Amino acid sequence: MASELSKYEKIIGYQEIERLKDQARRLKGITLLHVNSTSTGGGVAEILKSLVPLFRDLGISCEWKVIRGTKEFFRITKSLHNSVQGVGGKSRLTRDMAKEYQRVNRENAKRLGLGADVVVVHDIQPLPLVEAKGTNKWVWRCHIDLSRPEREVWEFLHSYVASYDATIFSVPEFRQALSIPQYIIAPSIDPLSDKNRDLSPQKVRELYQKFRIPKGRPTLLQVSRFDPSKDPLGVIEVYRILKERMDCQLVLAGGGAEDDPEGSKILAQVMEEKRDDPDIHILDLPPTSFLEINALQRGADVIIQKSLKEGFGLTVTEALWKEKAVVGGKVGGIKLQIRDGENGFLVSSVGEAAQRVEYLFKNPSQAQKMGKAGKKLVREKFLIARHLKDYLNLVSEITSS
Ligand code: UDP
C-alpha cells in the first residue's frame, strides 16, 4: 500500500517528500503528543486530522488526545477566548471561573498521560495542563487572534503560558512580551482531504440540489462556525445591500464544535435576521460535512470571510485553493492570505465588502484570474507538507536545546 505521504508527491514533488523523510529520520525515537479540546469542528481539529497520520507515516510516534470538560468549563473557556480576541462583549473573569478552569484541566492531566518528549497544547482550553509538565518539552500553539487581547484576561493566561518552553503563533503581529521562544508557523490545508480534493461539476451540482440551493444565480458563500468573530450578521447586511443592486443569493454554512457552546445562540440570531427571505440559505451542518463544504465552496461565485478577528482562517485557504476570489475582513491571519486586488479583497466594513463582492459578481473573468492567483499562493505557502516541515524543525530545535 502506498504510504500516506507518497500520495502528496504529485502536488509537492518527490524531492520535497525525500527532504521530509530525511528530516524525520534525524528525529527517530522522539515521541510527540498533540492535545486540544475537540476532535471535530473548527480549524484545529481539521489540521490535526491530517497532520497526525503524516507524522506517523514519517516514523514519528505521534498521538492526539482531547480533553474533556463540563458545560460550565466550555462556557468559561469560550468567554476567555472571546475576551482574548476582543469580541462578543467584555466579560469578567471571576475567581470561581478560574477555579473551574483549573480543576477540569487538573482532572484531564491525571487521565491523559502527558509524558511524550514534546507535548503541543492547542489553544486556551487545555492551556493549564502545563501544571503537569515534567522534564519534557511543552509548546503552546495558539490559533486565535492575539493582536489586541484584553489585558486582564491575557495576564491570567500568561501565568500559564510562561511555564511552557515555547509558543507558536500563526502571524508575526500576534507575538507577545514573553521570555520564551515564539515561533511563527502558519496553519495549512490538506489538498487531498475530502474537504479540498477535486470534485466533478456533477458532484457539486448534486450537493447543491441536496441543499435545495439553485445553481445558476450569483452565489455568495461564507463557511464558518456560528460565532460573533465570524460576523454572520454582517454578511447578511452585505447581502441585503447587494440585493438592492442585483439578483443574488447567500449561503451561510456552519455547524458546531464540541468546545463551542455559543453556536446555537448565534445561529438563532442569524435565523431571525434571515426573516422569510428564500434567497438566504442557512445550513447547520454536522461536523463531518467535508464533501458538502468542498462542493459549496466550489459551486459559489464569490466567497466571503467577513471576520472581525481571525487567528488564520482556514476557510479562506480552502476557498483560495478552489480558485475562488475571496473577500475577507482585514484582520489577523486573513491578511496573510489575501493580497488585496490580486487574489481577493481585504475589507473593513459592510459597505466595502458589498462593493467588492458586487465587482467580482459582475467581472467573472477578473474573479477567475484572482482565483488562480489564490491557488498559486496556497500551493507555495499553505499546504500541509510545509506545515509538517515547520513542525519537524521546531521539534528538532526544541529537543536539542
Ligand atoms: N468547518 C466545518 N464545518 C462548519 C464550519 C467550519 O467543517 O460548519 C471547517 C472549515 O471548513 C475549516 C474549519 O472548520 O476547515 C474552520 O477553520 P477556521 O480556521 O476558518 O476557523 P475556526 O473555526 O478554527 O475559528
Coordinates of C-alpha atoms and ligand atoms in Angstrom, one line a residue:
M1 CA 0.0 0.0 0.0
A2 CA 1.3 3.5 -0.9
S3 CA 2.4 5.5 2.2
E4 CA 0.2 8.4 3.2
L5 CA 3.0 10.8 2.3
S6 CA 3.7 9.4 -1.2
K7 CA 0.2 10.4 -2.2
Y8 CA 1.3 14.0 -2.0
E9 CA 4.1 13.5 -4.5
K10 CA 2.2 14.8 -7.4
I11 CA 1.4 18.0 -5.6
I12 CA 4.7 18.8 -3.8
G13 CA 7.2 16.7 -5.7
Y14 CA 9.5 13.8 -5.0
Q15 CA 12.3 15.9 -3.6
E16 CA 10.2 17.6 -1.0
I17 CA 9.0 14.2 0.2
E18 CA 12.5 13.0 0.5
R19 CA 13.5 16.1 2.4
L20 CA 10.7 15.5 4.9
K21 CA 11.8 11.8 5.3
D22 CA 15.4 12.9 5.9
Q23 CA 14.3 15.5 8.5
A24 CA 12.2 12.9 10.3
R25 CA 14.9 10.3 10.3
R26 CA 17.0 12.6 12.4
L27 CA 14.2 12.7 15.0
K28 CA 13.8 8.9 15.3
G29 CA 12.8 7.8 18.7
I30 CA 11.2 11.1 19.7
T31 CA 7.6 11.0 20.9
L32 CA 5.1 13.7 20.1
L33 CA 1.7 14.5 21.6
H34 CA -0.9 17.0 20.5
V35 CA -3.6 18.0 22.9
N36 CA -6.7 20.0 22.1
S37 CA -10.3 20.3 23.2
T38 CA -12.4 18.9 20.3
S39 CA -12.0 16.1 17.8
T40 CA -14.4 17.6 15.3
G41 CA -15.4 21.1 14.3
G42 CA -13.2 24.2 13.8
G43 CA -9.7 24.6 12.4
V44 CA -7.6 22.9 15.0
A45 CA -9.3 19.5 14.6
E46 CA -9.2 20.0 10.8
I47 CA -5.5 20.4 10.9
L48 CA -4.7 17.6 13.4
K49 CA -6.8 15.1 11.4
S50 CA -4.4 15.3 8.5
L51 CA -1.2 16.2 10.3
V52 CA -1.1 13.4 12.9
P53 CA -1.2 10.4 10.4
L54 CA 1.6 12.1 8.3
F55 CA 3.8 12.3 11.4
R56 CA 3.2 8.6 12.0
D57 CA 3.9 7.9 8.4
L58 CA 7.3 9.6 8.8
G59 CA 8.1 7.1 11.6
I60 CA 7.5 9.6 14.4
S61 CA 5.4 8.3 17.3
C62 CA 2.6 10.9 17.4
E63 CA -0.5 10.9 19.4
W64 CA -3.5 13.2 19.5
K65 CA -5.5 13.5 22.8
V66 CA -8.6 15.5 23.5
I67 CA -9.5 17.0 26.9
R68 CA -13.0 16.5 28.4
G69 CA -14.9 19.3 30.1
T70 CA -18.2 20.2 31.7
K71 CA -20.6 22.6 30.0
E72 CA -19.6 25.2 32.5
F73 CA -15.9 24.7 31.6
F74 CA -16.6 25.3 27.9
R75 CA -18.7 28.3 28.7
I76 CA -15.8 29.7 30.7
T77 CA -13.2 28.9 28.0
K78 CA -15.4 30.4 25.3
S79 CA -15.7 33.6 27.3
L80 CA -11.9 33.7 27.8
H81 CA -11.5 33.1 24.1
N82 CA -13.8 36.0 23.2
S83 CA -12.1 38.3 25.7
V84 CA -8.7 37.5 24.3
Q85 CA -9.9 38.2 20.8
G86 CA -11.9 41.2 22.0
V87 CA -15.3 40.2 20.5
G88 CA -18.7 39.2 22.0
G89 CA -18.7 41.8 24.7
K90 CA -16.5 42.3 27.7
S91 CA -16.6 39.5 30.3
R92 CA -15.3 39.3 33.8
L93 CA -13.1 36.5 35.0
T94 CA -14.3 35.6 38.4
R95 CA -12.4 33.5 41.0
D96 CA -14.9 30.7 40.6
M97 CA -14.4 30.7 36.8
A98 CA -10.6 30.5 37.3
K99 CA -11.0 27.6 39.8
E100 CA -13.3 25.6 37.5
Y101 CA -10.9 26.1 34.5
Q102 CA -8.0 24.8 36.6
R103 CA -10.0 21.9 38.2
V104 CA -11.1 20.5 34.8
N105 CA -7.5 20.7 33.5
R106 CA -6.1 19.0 36.6
E107 CA -8.6 16.1 36.1
N108 CA -7.6 15.8 32.5
A109 CA -3.9 15.9 33.3
K110 CA -4.4 12.9 35.6
R111 CA -6.4 11.0 32.9
L112 CA -4.4 11.7 29.8
G113 CA -0.8 10.8 30.3
L114 CA 1.3 13.7 29.2
G115 CA 4.8 12.2 29.2
A116 CA 5.7 12.5 25.5
D117 CA 9.1 14.1 24.7
V118 CA 7.3 17.0 23.1
V119 CA 3.7 18.0 24.1
V120 CA 2.0 20.5 21.9
V121 CA -1.1 22.1 23.6
H122 CA -3.5 23.8 21.3
D123 CA -5.4 27.0 22.3
I124 CA -6.8 28.2 25.6
Q125 CA -9.0 25.3 26.8
P126 CA -6.1 22.9 27.7
L127 CA -3.5 25.6 28.4
P128 CA -3.3 24.9 32.2
L129 CA -2.3 21.3 31.6
V130 CA 1.2 22.6 31.7
E131 CA 1.0 22.4 35.5
A132 CA 1.7 18.7 34.9
K133 CA 4.9 19.4 33.0
G134 CA 7.9 17.2 33.9
T135 CA 11.3 17.4 32.3
N136 CA 9.8 17.0 28.8
K137 CA 9.3 20.0 26.4
W138 CA 5.9 21.8 26.2
V139 CA 4.8 24.1 23.4
W140 CA 1.7 26.2 23.4
R141 CA 0.2 26.5 20.0
C142 CA -2.1 29.5 19.9
H143 CA -4.5 29.5 16.9
I144 CA -6.5 32.6 17.8
D145 CA -6.1 36.3 17.1
L146 CA -3.9 37.8 19.8
S147 CA -3.5 41.2 18.1
R148 CA -5.2 43.1 20.9
P149 CA -6.0 40.8 23.9
E150 CA -7.9 42.2 26.8
R151 CA -5.2 42.9 29.3
E152 CA -6.7 41.3 32.5
V153 CA -7.5 38.0 30.8
W154 CA -4.2 37.8 29.0
E155 CA -2.3 38.4 32.2
F156 CA -4.2 35.5 33.8
L157 CA -3.4 33.2 30.8
H158 CA 0.1 34.4 30.7
S159 CA 0.7 32.9 34.1
Y160 CA 0.3 29.5 32.4
V161 CA 2.0 30.4 29.1
A162 CA 5.2 31.4 30.9
S163 CA 5.6 27.8 32.1
Y164 CA 5.9 26.5 28.5
D165 CA 9.2 26.0 26.7
A166 CA 8.0 27.8 23.6
T167 CA 4.9 29.2 21.8
I168 CA 3.7 29.1 18.2
F169 CA 1.6 31.9 16.7
S170 CA 0.2 32.0 13.2
V171 CA 1.0 35.6 12.4
P172 CA 4.0 37.8 13.5
E173 CA 1.7 40.5 14.9
F174 CA 0.4 38.1 17.5
R175 CA 3.7 37.9 19.3
Q176 CA 3.6 38.9 23.0
A177 CA 6.1 40.1 25.5
L178 CA 7.3 36.6 26.6
S179 CA 10.6 35.3 27.9
I180 CA 10.3 32.0 25.9
P181 CA 10.9 31.5 22.2
Q182 CA 8.0 32.4 20.0
Y183 CA 7.8 30.6 16.7
I184 CA 5.6 31.8 13.8
I185 CA 4.1 29.0 11.9
A186 CA 1.1 29.4 9.6
P187 CA -1.6 26.7 9.5
S188 CA -2.3 24.7 6.4
I189 CA -4.8 22.7 4.5
D190 CA -4.7 19.1 3.2
P191 CA -5.2 19.2 -0.5
L192 CA -6.1 15.5 -0.6
S193 CA -8.7 15.5 2.1
D194 CA -12.4 15.3 1.3
K195 CA -12.7 19.0 2.2
N196 CA -10.2 20.0 -0.5
R197 CA -9.8 17.3 -3.1
D198 CA -11.1 17.9 -6.7
L199 CA -14.8 17.2 -7.2
S200 CA -16.6 16.8 -10.5
P201 CA -19.1 19.5 -11.6
Q202 CA -21.7 16.8 -11.4
K203 CA -21.0 16.1 -7.7
V204 CA -21.1 19.8 -7.0
R205 CA -24.5 20.1 -8.7
E206 CA -25.8 17.0 -6.8
L207 CA -24.8 18.5 -3.4
Y208 CA -26.3 21.9 -4.3
Q209 CA -29.5 20.0 -5.1
K210 CA -29.4 18.2 -1.8
F211 CA -29.4 21.6 0.0
R212 CA -32.1 22.9 -2.4
I213 CA -29.8 25.8 -3.5
P214 CA -30.5 26.7 -7.1
K215 CA -27.4 26.8 -9.3
G216 CA -27.0 29.5 -12.0
R217 CA -27.7 32.5 -9.8
P218 CA -24.8 34.7 -8.4
T219 CA -24.0 32.9 -5.1
L220 CA -22.1 34.4 -2.2
L221 CA -20.9 31.9 0.5
Q222 CA -19.5 32.1 3.9
V223 CA -18.5 28.9 5.7
S224 CA -17.9 29.3 9.4
R225 CA -18.9 28.3 12.9
F226 CA -21.8 30.5 14.1
D227 CA -19.6 32.8 16.1
P228 CA -19.6 36.5 16.7
S229 CA -16.0 36.8 15.5
K230 CA -17.1 35.5 12.1
D231 CA -19.7 38.2 11.8
P232 CA -22.5 36.3 10.1
L233 CA -25.0 39.1 10.8
G234 CA -22.6 41.4 8.9
V235 CA -22.6 39.0 6.0
I236 CA -26.4 39.2 5.8
E237 CA -26.1 43.0 5.8
V238 CA -23.7 42.7 2.9
Y239 CA -26.1 40.5 1.0
R240 CA -29.0 43.0 1.6
I241 CA -27.0 45.8 0.1
L242 CA -26.2 43.6 -2.9
K243 CA -29.7 42.5 -3.3
E244 CA -30.8 46.1 -3.9
R245 CA -28.4 46.2 -6.8
M246 CA -28.6 42.8 -8.4
D247 CA -30.1 39.3 -8.3
C248 CA -28.1 37.1 -5.9
Q249 CA -28.3 34.5 -3.2
L250 CA -26.5 34.0 0.1
V251 CA -25.4 30.7 1.7
L252 CA -24.2 30.7 5.3
A253 CA -22.9 27.3 6.1
G254 CA -21.8 26.5 9.6
G255 CA -22.0 24.0 12.4
G256 CA -21.0 23.5 15.9
A257 CA -17.8 22.4 17.6
E258 CA -17.8 20.4 20.8
D259 CA -15.8 23.1 22.6
D260 CA -18.0 26.0 21.4
P261 CA -21.3 26.4 23.4
E262 CA -22.2 29.7 21.8
G263 CA -23.2 28.3 18.4
S264 CA -26.9 27.8 18.9
K265 CA -27.4 31.3 20.3
I266 CA -25.7 32.9 17.3
L267 CA -27.5 30.5 14.9
A268 CA -30.8 31.7 16.4
Q269 CA -29.8 35.3 15.8
V270 CA -28.9 34.5 12.2
M271 CA -32.2 32.7 11.6
E272 CA -34.1 35.7 13.0
E273 CA -32.2 38.0 10.7
K274 CA -32.9 35.9 7.7
R275 CA -36.7 36.6 8.2
D276 CA -38.5 34.9 5.4
D277 CA -36.1 35.6 2.6
P278 CA -35.9 32.4 0.5
D279 CA -32.6 33.5 -1.1
I280 CA -30.8 33.2 2.2
H281 CA -29.8 29.6 2.8
I282 CA -28.7 28.8 6.3
L283 CA -27.1 25.4 6.6
D284 CA -26.5 24.0 10.1
L285 CA -24.2 21.1 9.1
P286 CA -22.9 18.1 11.1
P287 CA -19.2 18.3 11.7
T288 CA -18.4 15.5 9.2
S289 CA -19.8 17.5 6.2
F290 CA -16.4 17.6 4.4
L291 CA -17.6 16.8 0.9
E292 CA -20.6 19.1 1.3
I293 CA -18.4 22.1 2.3
N294 CA -16.0 21.3 -0.5
A295 CA -18.9 21.3 -3.0
L296 CA -20.4 24.5 -1.6
Q297 CA -17.1 26.3 -1.9
R298 CA -16.5 25.0 -5.5
G299 CA -20.0 26.0 -6.6
A300 CA -20.0 29.5 -5.1
D301 CA -19.2 32.5 -7.3
V302 CA -17.7 34.6 -4.5
I303 CA -16.6 33.5 -1.1
I304 CA -16.6 35.9 1.8
Q305 CA -15.0 35.6 5.2
K306 CA -16.1 38.7 7.0
S307 CA -14.4 38.0 10.3
L308 CA -13.8 40.8 12.8
K309 CA -11.0 38.8 14.4
E310 CA -9.3 35.8 12.8
G311 CA -6.4 33.6 14.0
F312 CA -5.8 32.4 10.5
G313 CA -9.0 31.4 8.7
L314 CA -8.6 28.0 7.1
T315 CA -11.9 28.7 5.3
V316 CA -10.0 31.4 3.3
T317 CA -7.2 28.9 2.4
E318 CA -9.8 26.3 1.4
A319 CA -11.6 28.9 -0.8
L320 CA -8.4 30.1 -2.5
W321 CA -7.3 26.5 -3.2
K322 CA -10.6 26.1 -5.1
E323 CA -9.6 29.1 -7.2
K324 CA -12.2 31.4 -5.7
A325 CA -11.6 35.1 -5.2
V326 CA -12.2 35.8 -1.5
V327 CA -13.5 39.0 0.1
G328 CA -12.1 38.9 3.7
G329 CA -12.0 41.0 6.8
K330 CA -8.8 42.9 7.1
V331 CA -7.8 41.2 10.3
G332 CA -5.3 38.6 11.7
G333 CA -4.4 35.7 9.5
I334 CA -6.7 36.7 6.7
K335 CA -4.1 39.5 5.9
L336 CA -1.5 36.8 5.3
Q337 CA -3.7 35.1 2.7
I338 CA -5.5 37.8 0.8
R339 CA -3.3 40.1 -1.3
D340 CA -5.7 43.0 -1.9
G341 CA -6.6 43.2 -5.6
E342 CA -4.6 40.1 -6.5
N343 CA -6.5 37.1 -5.2
G344 CA -9.4 38.9 -3.5
F345 CA -10.0 42.0 -1.4
L346 CA -9.5 43.0 2.2
V347 CA -12.3 44.9 3.7
S348 CA -13.1 46.8 6.9
S349 CA -16.8 47.5 6.6
V350 CA -20.1 46.1 5.4
G351 CA -20.3 48.7 2.6
E352 CA -16.8 48.0 1.4
A353 CA -17.5 44.2 1.4
A354 CA -20.7 44.7 -0.7
Q355 CA -18.9 46.9 -3.2
R356 CA -16.1 44.3 -3.7
V357 CA -18.5 41.3 -3.9
E358 CA -20.6 43.2 -6.5
Y359 CA -17.4 43.9 -8.5
L360 CA -16.5 40.2 -8.5
F361 CA -20.0 39.1 -9.4
K362 CA -20.0 41.5 -12.3
N363 CA -16.5 40.8 -13.5
P364 CA -16.3 37.0 -13.6
S365 CA -13.1 36.8 -15.7
Q366 CA -11.4 39.1 -13.2
A367 CA -12.7 36.9 -10.4
Q368 CA -11.3 33.8 -12.2
K369 CA -7.9 35.4 -12.6
M370 CA -7.8 36.2 -9.0
G371 CA -8.9 32.7 -8.1
K372 CA -5.9 31.3 -10.0
A373 CA -3.5 33.6 -8.1
G374 CA -5.1 32.4 -4.9
K375 CA -4.4 28.7 -5.6
K376 CA -0.8 29.5 -6.5
L377 CA -0.3 31.3 -3.2
V378 CA -1.8 28.4 -1.2
R379 CA 0.4 25.9 -3.2
E380 CA 3.5 27.9 -2.2
K381 CA 2.7 28.6 1.4
F382 CA -0.2 26.9 3.0
L383 CA -0.2 23.2 2.2
I384 CA 0.3 20.5 4.8
A385 CA 3.8 19.5 3.7
R386 CA 5.2 22.9 4.6
H387 CA 3.4 22.7 7.9
L388 CA 4.9 19.3 8.6
K389 CA 8.4 20.7 7.8
D390 CA 7.9 23.6 10.2
Y391 CA 6.9 21.3 13.0
L392 CA 9.8 18.9 12.4
N393 CA 12.2 21.9 12.5
L394 CA 10.7 23.1 15.8
V395 CA 10.8 19.6 17.4
S396 CA 14.4 19.3 16.3
E397 CA 15.3 22.7 17.8
I398 CA 13.4 22.3 21.0
T399 CA 14.7 18.8 21.8
S400 CA 18.3 19.7 21.2
S401 CA 18.2 22.9 23.4
Ligands
UDP1 N1 -15.9 24.0 9.2 C1 -16.6 22.8 9.1 N2 -18.0 22.9 9.3 C2 -18.6 24.1 9.6 C3 -17.8 25.2 9.8 C4 -16.5 25.2 9.5 O1 -16.1 21.8 8.7 O2 -19.8 24.1 9.8 C5 -14.5 23.9 8.9 C6 -13.9 24.8 7.9 O3 -14.1 24.2 6.6 C7 -12.5 24.9 8.3 C8 -12.6 24.9 9.8 O4 -13.8 24.3 10.1 O5 -11.7 23.8 7.9 C9 -12.6 26.3 10.4 O6 -11.3 26.8 10.5 P1 -11.0 28.4 10.6 O7 -9.6 28.5 10.8 O8 -11.6 29.0 9.4 O9 -11.9 28.9 11.8 P2 -12.1 28.4 13.4 O10 -13.4 27.7 13.4 O11 -10.9 27.5 13.7 O12 -12.1 29.6 14.1

